[in-house]
Tab-separated table of C-alpha atoms in Angstrom:
chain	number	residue	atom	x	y	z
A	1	UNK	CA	0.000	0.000	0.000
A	2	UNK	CA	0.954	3.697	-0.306
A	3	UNK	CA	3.164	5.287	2.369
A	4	UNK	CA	4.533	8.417	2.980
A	5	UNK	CA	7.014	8.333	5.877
A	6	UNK	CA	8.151	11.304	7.320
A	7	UNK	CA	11.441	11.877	9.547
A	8	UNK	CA	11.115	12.795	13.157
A	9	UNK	CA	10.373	16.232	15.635
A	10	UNK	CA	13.196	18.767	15.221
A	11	UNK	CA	14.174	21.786	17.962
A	12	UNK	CA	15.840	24.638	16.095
A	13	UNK	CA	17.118	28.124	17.486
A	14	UNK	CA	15.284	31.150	15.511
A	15	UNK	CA	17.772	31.362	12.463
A	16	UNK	CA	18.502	28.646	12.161
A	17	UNK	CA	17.589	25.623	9.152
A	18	UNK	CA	15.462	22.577	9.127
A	19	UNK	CA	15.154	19.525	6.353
A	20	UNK	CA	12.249	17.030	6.507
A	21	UNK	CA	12.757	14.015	4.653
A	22	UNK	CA	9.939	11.606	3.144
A	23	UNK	CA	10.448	8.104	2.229
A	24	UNK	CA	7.808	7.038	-0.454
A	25	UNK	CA	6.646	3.072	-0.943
A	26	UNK	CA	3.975	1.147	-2.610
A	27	UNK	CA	3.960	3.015	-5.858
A	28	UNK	CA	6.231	4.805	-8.438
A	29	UNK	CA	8.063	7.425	-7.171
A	30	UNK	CA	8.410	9.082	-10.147
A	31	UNK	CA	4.958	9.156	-10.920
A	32	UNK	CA	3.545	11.550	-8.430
A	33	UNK	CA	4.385	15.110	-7.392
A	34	UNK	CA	5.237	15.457	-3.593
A	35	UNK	CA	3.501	18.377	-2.428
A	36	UNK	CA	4.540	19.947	1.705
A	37	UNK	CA	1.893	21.470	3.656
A	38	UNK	CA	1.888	23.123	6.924
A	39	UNK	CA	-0.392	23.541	9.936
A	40	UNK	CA	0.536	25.799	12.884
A	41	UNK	CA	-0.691	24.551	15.989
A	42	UNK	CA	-4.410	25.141	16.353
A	43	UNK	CA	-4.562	26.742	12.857
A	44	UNK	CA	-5.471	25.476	9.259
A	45	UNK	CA	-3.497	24.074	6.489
A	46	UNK	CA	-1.153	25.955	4.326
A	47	UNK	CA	0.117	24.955	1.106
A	48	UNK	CA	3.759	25.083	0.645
A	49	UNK	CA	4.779	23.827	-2.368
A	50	UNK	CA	5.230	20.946	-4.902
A	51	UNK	CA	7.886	18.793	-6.059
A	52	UNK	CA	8.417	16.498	-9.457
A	53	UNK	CA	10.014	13.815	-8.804
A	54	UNK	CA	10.928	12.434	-12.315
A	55	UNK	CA	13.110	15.753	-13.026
A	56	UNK	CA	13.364	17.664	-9.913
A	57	UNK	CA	11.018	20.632	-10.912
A	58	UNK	CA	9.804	22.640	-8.066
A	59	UNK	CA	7.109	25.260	-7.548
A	60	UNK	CA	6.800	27.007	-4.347
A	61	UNK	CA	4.148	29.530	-2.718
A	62	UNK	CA	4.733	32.934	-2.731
A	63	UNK	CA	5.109	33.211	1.035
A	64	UNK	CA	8.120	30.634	0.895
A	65	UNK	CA	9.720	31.445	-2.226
A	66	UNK	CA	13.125	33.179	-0.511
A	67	UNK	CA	13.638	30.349	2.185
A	68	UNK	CA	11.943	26.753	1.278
A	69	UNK	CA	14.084	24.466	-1.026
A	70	UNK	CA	12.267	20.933	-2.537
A	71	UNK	CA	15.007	18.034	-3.430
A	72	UNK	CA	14.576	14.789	-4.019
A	73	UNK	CA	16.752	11.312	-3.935
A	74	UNK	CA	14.918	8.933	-7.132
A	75	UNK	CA	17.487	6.403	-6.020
A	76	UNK	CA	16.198	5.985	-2.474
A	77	UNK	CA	12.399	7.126	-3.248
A	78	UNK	CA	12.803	10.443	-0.733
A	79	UNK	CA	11.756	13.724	-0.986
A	80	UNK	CA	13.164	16.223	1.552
A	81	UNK	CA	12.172	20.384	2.077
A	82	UNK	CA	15.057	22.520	3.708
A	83	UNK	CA	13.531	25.533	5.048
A	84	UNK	CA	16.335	28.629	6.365
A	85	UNK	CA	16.448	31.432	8.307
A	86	UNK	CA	13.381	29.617	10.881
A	87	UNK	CA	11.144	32.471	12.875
A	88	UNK	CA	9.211	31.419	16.049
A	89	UNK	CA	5.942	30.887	13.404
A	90	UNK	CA	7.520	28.537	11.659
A	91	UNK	CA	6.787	26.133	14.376
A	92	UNK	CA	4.355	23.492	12.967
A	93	UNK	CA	3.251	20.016	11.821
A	94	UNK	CA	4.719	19.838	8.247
A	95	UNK	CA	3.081	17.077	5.993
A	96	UNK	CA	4.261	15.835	2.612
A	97	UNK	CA	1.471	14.518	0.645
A	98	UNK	CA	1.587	12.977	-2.572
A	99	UNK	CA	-0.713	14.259	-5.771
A	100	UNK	CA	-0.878	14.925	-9.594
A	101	UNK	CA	0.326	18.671	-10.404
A	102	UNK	CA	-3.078	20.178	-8.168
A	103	UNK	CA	-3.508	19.581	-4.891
A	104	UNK	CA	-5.701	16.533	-4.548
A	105	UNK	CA	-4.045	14.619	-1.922
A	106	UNK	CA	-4.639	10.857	-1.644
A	107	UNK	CA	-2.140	9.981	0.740
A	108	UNK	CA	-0.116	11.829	3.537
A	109	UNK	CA	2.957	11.980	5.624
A	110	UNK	CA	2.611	11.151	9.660
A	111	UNK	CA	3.881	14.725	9.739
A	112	UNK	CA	7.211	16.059	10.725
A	113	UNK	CA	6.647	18.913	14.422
A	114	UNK	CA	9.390	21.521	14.074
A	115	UNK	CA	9.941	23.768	16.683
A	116	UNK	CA	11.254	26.452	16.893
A	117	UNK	CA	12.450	28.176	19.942
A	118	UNK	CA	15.629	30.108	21.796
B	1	UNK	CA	-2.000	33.570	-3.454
B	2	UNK	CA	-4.909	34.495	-0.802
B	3	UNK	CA	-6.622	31.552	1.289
B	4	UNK	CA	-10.357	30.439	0.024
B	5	UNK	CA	-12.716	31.437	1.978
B	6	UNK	CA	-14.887	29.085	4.540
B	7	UNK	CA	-17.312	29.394	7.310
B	8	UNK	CA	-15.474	29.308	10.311
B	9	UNK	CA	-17.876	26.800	11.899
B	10	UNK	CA	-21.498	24.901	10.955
B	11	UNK	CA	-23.570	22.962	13.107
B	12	UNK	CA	-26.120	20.306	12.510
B	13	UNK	CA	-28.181	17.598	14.126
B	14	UNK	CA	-27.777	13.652	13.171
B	15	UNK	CA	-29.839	12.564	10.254
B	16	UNK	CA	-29.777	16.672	9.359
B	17	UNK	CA	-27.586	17.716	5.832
B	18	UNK	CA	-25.136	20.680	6.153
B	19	UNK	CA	-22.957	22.457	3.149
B	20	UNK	CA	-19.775	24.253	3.901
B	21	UNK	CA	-18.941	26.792	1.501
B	22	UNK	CA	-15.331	27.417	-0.250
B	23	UNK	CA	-15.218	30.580	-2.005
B	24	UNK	CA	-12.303	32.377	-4.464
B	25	UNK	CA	-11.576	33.712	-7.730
B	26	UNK	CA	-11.727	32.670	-11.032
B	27	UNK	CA	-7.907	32.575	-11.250
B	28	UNK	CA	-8.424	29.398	-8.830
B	29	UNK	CA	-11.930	27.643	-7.603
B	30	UNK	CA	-13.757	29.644	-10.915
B	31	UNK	CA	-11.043	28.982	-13.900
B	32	UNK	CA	-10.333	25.320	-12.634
B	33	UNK	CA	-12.359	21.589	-11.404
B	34	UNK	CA	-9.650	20.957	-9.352
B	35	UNK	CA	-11.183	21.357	-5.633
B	36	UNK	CA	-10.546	18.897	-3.192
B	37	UNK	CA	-12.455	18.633	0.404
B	38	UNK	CA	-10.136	17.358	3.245
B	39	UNK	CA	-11.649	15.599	6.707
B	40	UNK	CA	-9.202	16.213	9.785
B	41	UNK	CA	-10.358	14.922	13.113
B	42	UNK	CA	-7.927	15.917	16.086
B	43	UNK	CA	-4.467	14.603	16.181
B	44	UNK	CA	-4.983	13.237	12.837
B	45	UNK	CA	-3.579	13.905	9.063
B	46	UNK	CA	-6.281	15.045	6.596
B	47	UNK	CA	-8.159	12.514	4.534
B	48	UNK	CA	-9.475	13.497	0.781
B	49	UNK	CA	-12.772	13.174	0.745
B	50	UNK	CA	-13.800	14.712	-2.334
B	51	UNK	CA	-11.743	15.373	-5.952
B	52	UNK	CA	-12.097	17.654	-8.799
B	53	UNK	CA	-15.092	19.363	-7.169
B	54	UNK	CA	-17.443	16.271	-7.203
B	55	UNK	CA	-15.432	13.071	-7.258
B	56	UNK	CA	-15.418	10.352	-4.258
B	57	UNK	CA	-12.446	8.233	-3.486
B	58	UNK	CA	-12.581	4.768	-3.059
B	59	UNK	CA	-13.949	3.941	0.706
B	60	UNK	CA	-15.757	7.663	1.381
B	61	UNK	CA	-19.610	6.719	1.985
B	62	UNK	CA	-21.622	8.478	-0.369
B	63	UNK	CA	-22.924	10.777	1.717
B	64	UNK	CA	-20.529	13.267	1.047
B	65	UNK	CA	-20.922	15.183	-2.242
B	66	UNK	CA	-19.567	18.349	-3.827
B	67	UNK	CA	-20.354	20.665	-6.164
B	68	UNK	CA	-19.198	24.198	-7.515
B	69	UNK	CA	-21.053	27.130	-9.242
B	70	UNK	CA	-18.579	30.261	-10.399
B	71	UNK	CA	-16.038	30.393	-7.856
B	72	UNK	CA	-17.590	29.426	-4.859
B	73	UNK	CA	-16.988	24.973	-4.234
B	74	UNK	CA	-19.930	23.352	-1.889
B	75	UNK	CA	-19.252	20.376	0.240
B	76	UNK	CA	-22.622	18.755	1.254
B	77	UNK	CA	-22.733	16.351	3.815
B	78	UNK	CA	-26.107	14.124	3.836
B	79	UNK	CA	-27.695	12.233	7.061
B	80	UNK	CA	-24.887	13.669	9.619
B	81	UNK	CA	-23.456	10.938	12.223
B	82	UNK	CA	-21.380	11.636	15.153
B	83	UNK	CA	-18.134	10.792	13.368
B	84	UNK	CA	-18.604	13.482	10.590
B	85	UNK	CA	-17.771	16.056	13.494
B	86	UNK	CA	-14.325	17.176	12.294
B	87	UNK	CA	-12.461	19.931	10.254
B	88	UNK	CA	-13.044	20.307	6.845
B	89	UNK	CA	-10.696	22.143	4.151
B	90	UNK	CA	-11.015	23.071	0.736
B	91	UNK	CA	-8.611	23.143	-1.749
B	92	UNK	CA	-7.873	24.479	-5.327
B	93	UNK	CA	-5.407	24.595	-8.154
B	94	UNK	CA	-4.697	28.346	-8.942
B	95	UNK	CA	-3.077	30.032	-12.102
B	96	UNK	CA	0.451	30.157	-11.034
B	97	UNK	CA	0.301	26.061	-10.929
B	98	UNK	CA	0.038	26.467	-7.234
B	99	UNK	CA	-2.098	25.070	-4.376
B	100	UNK	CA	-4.485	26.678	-2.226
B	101	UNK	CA	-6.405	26.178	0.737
B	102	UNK	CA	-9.485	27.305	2.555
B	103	UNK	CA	-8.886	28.169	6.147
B	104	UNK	CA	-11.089	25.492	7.584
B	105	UNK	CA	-14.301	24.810	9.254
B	106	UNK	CA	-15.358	23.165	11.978
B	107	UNK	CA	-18.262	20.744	11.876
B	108	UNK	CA	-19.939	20.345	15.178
B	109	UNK	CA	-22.523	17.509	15.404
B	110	UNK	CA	-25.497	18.505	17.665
């Protein structure tokens, strides 16, 4: 079956950077876009931005554009997101999810808490 | 790329039918039939629960239906049950080839 398995909590100083890996199984890697989302705690989802796997292609919301950066591994079926220069509001559940190019999301990540605190 | 817009909260009594609401622009919900409808019970990841405005996934009942007229998308949720009580969230495709989502609302079952 599909899974999307994300890598564990992080604790990072204001400033600092963060990168989230997910591990993809049950289907084609290379077939799917990887899309990350965010949700603050007791807030709603935000859309952060897409990856394509098959040639590294990346597309990233306007609110990230200057500090998010999508990568992926083909070889080992991972996608990762490195986000820089991390604020206090960064801290969140961040979920990888996999879809075609639009956001319709048929299977998630466990989510990946990063916090971010002095 | 602002968020759709959704009721904050809706309310309805088992057996009843509620619709949330999921409105944009016609650079996203209006110029596309890409809207999906997300379930999210506490401590949970979000489910897809409805695709390209009015598709079901394998596994949702059939209760659950969507729609969209101009830009606003409708999620309609027929003979309520204790576990439909949840978050729901829209989302849309948008012009720039990005993703969008509503802010959220929060289905209380009476």
């Amino acid at each position: 079956q599909v899974q999307l398995v994300q890598s564990g909590a992080e604790v990072k100083k204001p400033g600092a950077s963060v990168k989230v890996s997910c591990k993809a199984s049950g289907y084609t890697f290379t077939d799917h876009y990887i899309h990350w989302v965010r949700q603050a705690p007791g807030q709603g989802l935000e859309w952060i931005g897409w990856i394509k796997p098959n040639n590294g292609a990346t597309n990233y919301a306007q609110n990230f554009q200057d500090w998010v950066t999508m990568t992926r591994d083909t070889s080992i079926s991972t996608a990762y997101m490195e986000l820089t220069r991390l604020r206090s509001d960064d801290t969140a559940l961040y979920y990888c999810a996999r879809g075609p190019l639009w956001p319709r999301f048929d299977s998630w990540g466990q989510g990946t808490l990063v916090t971010v605190s002095s | 790329q602002s968020a759709l817009t959704q009721p904050a909260s809706v309310s309805g009594s088992p057996g009843q039918s509620i619709t949330i609401s999921c409105t944009g622009a016609s650079s996203d919900v209006g110029g596309y039939n890409y809207v999906s409808w997300y379930q999210q019970h506490p401590g949970k990841a979000p489910r897809l629960m409805i695709y390209d405005v009015s598709n079901r996934p394998s596994g949702v009942s059939n209760r659950f239906s969507g729609s969209k007229s101009g830009n606003t998308a409708s999620l309609t949720i027929s003979g309520l049950q204790a576990e439909d009580e949840a978050h729901y969230y829209c989302s849309s495709y948008t012009s720039s080839a990005r993703g969008v989502f509503g802010g959220g609302t929060n289905l209380t079952v009476l």
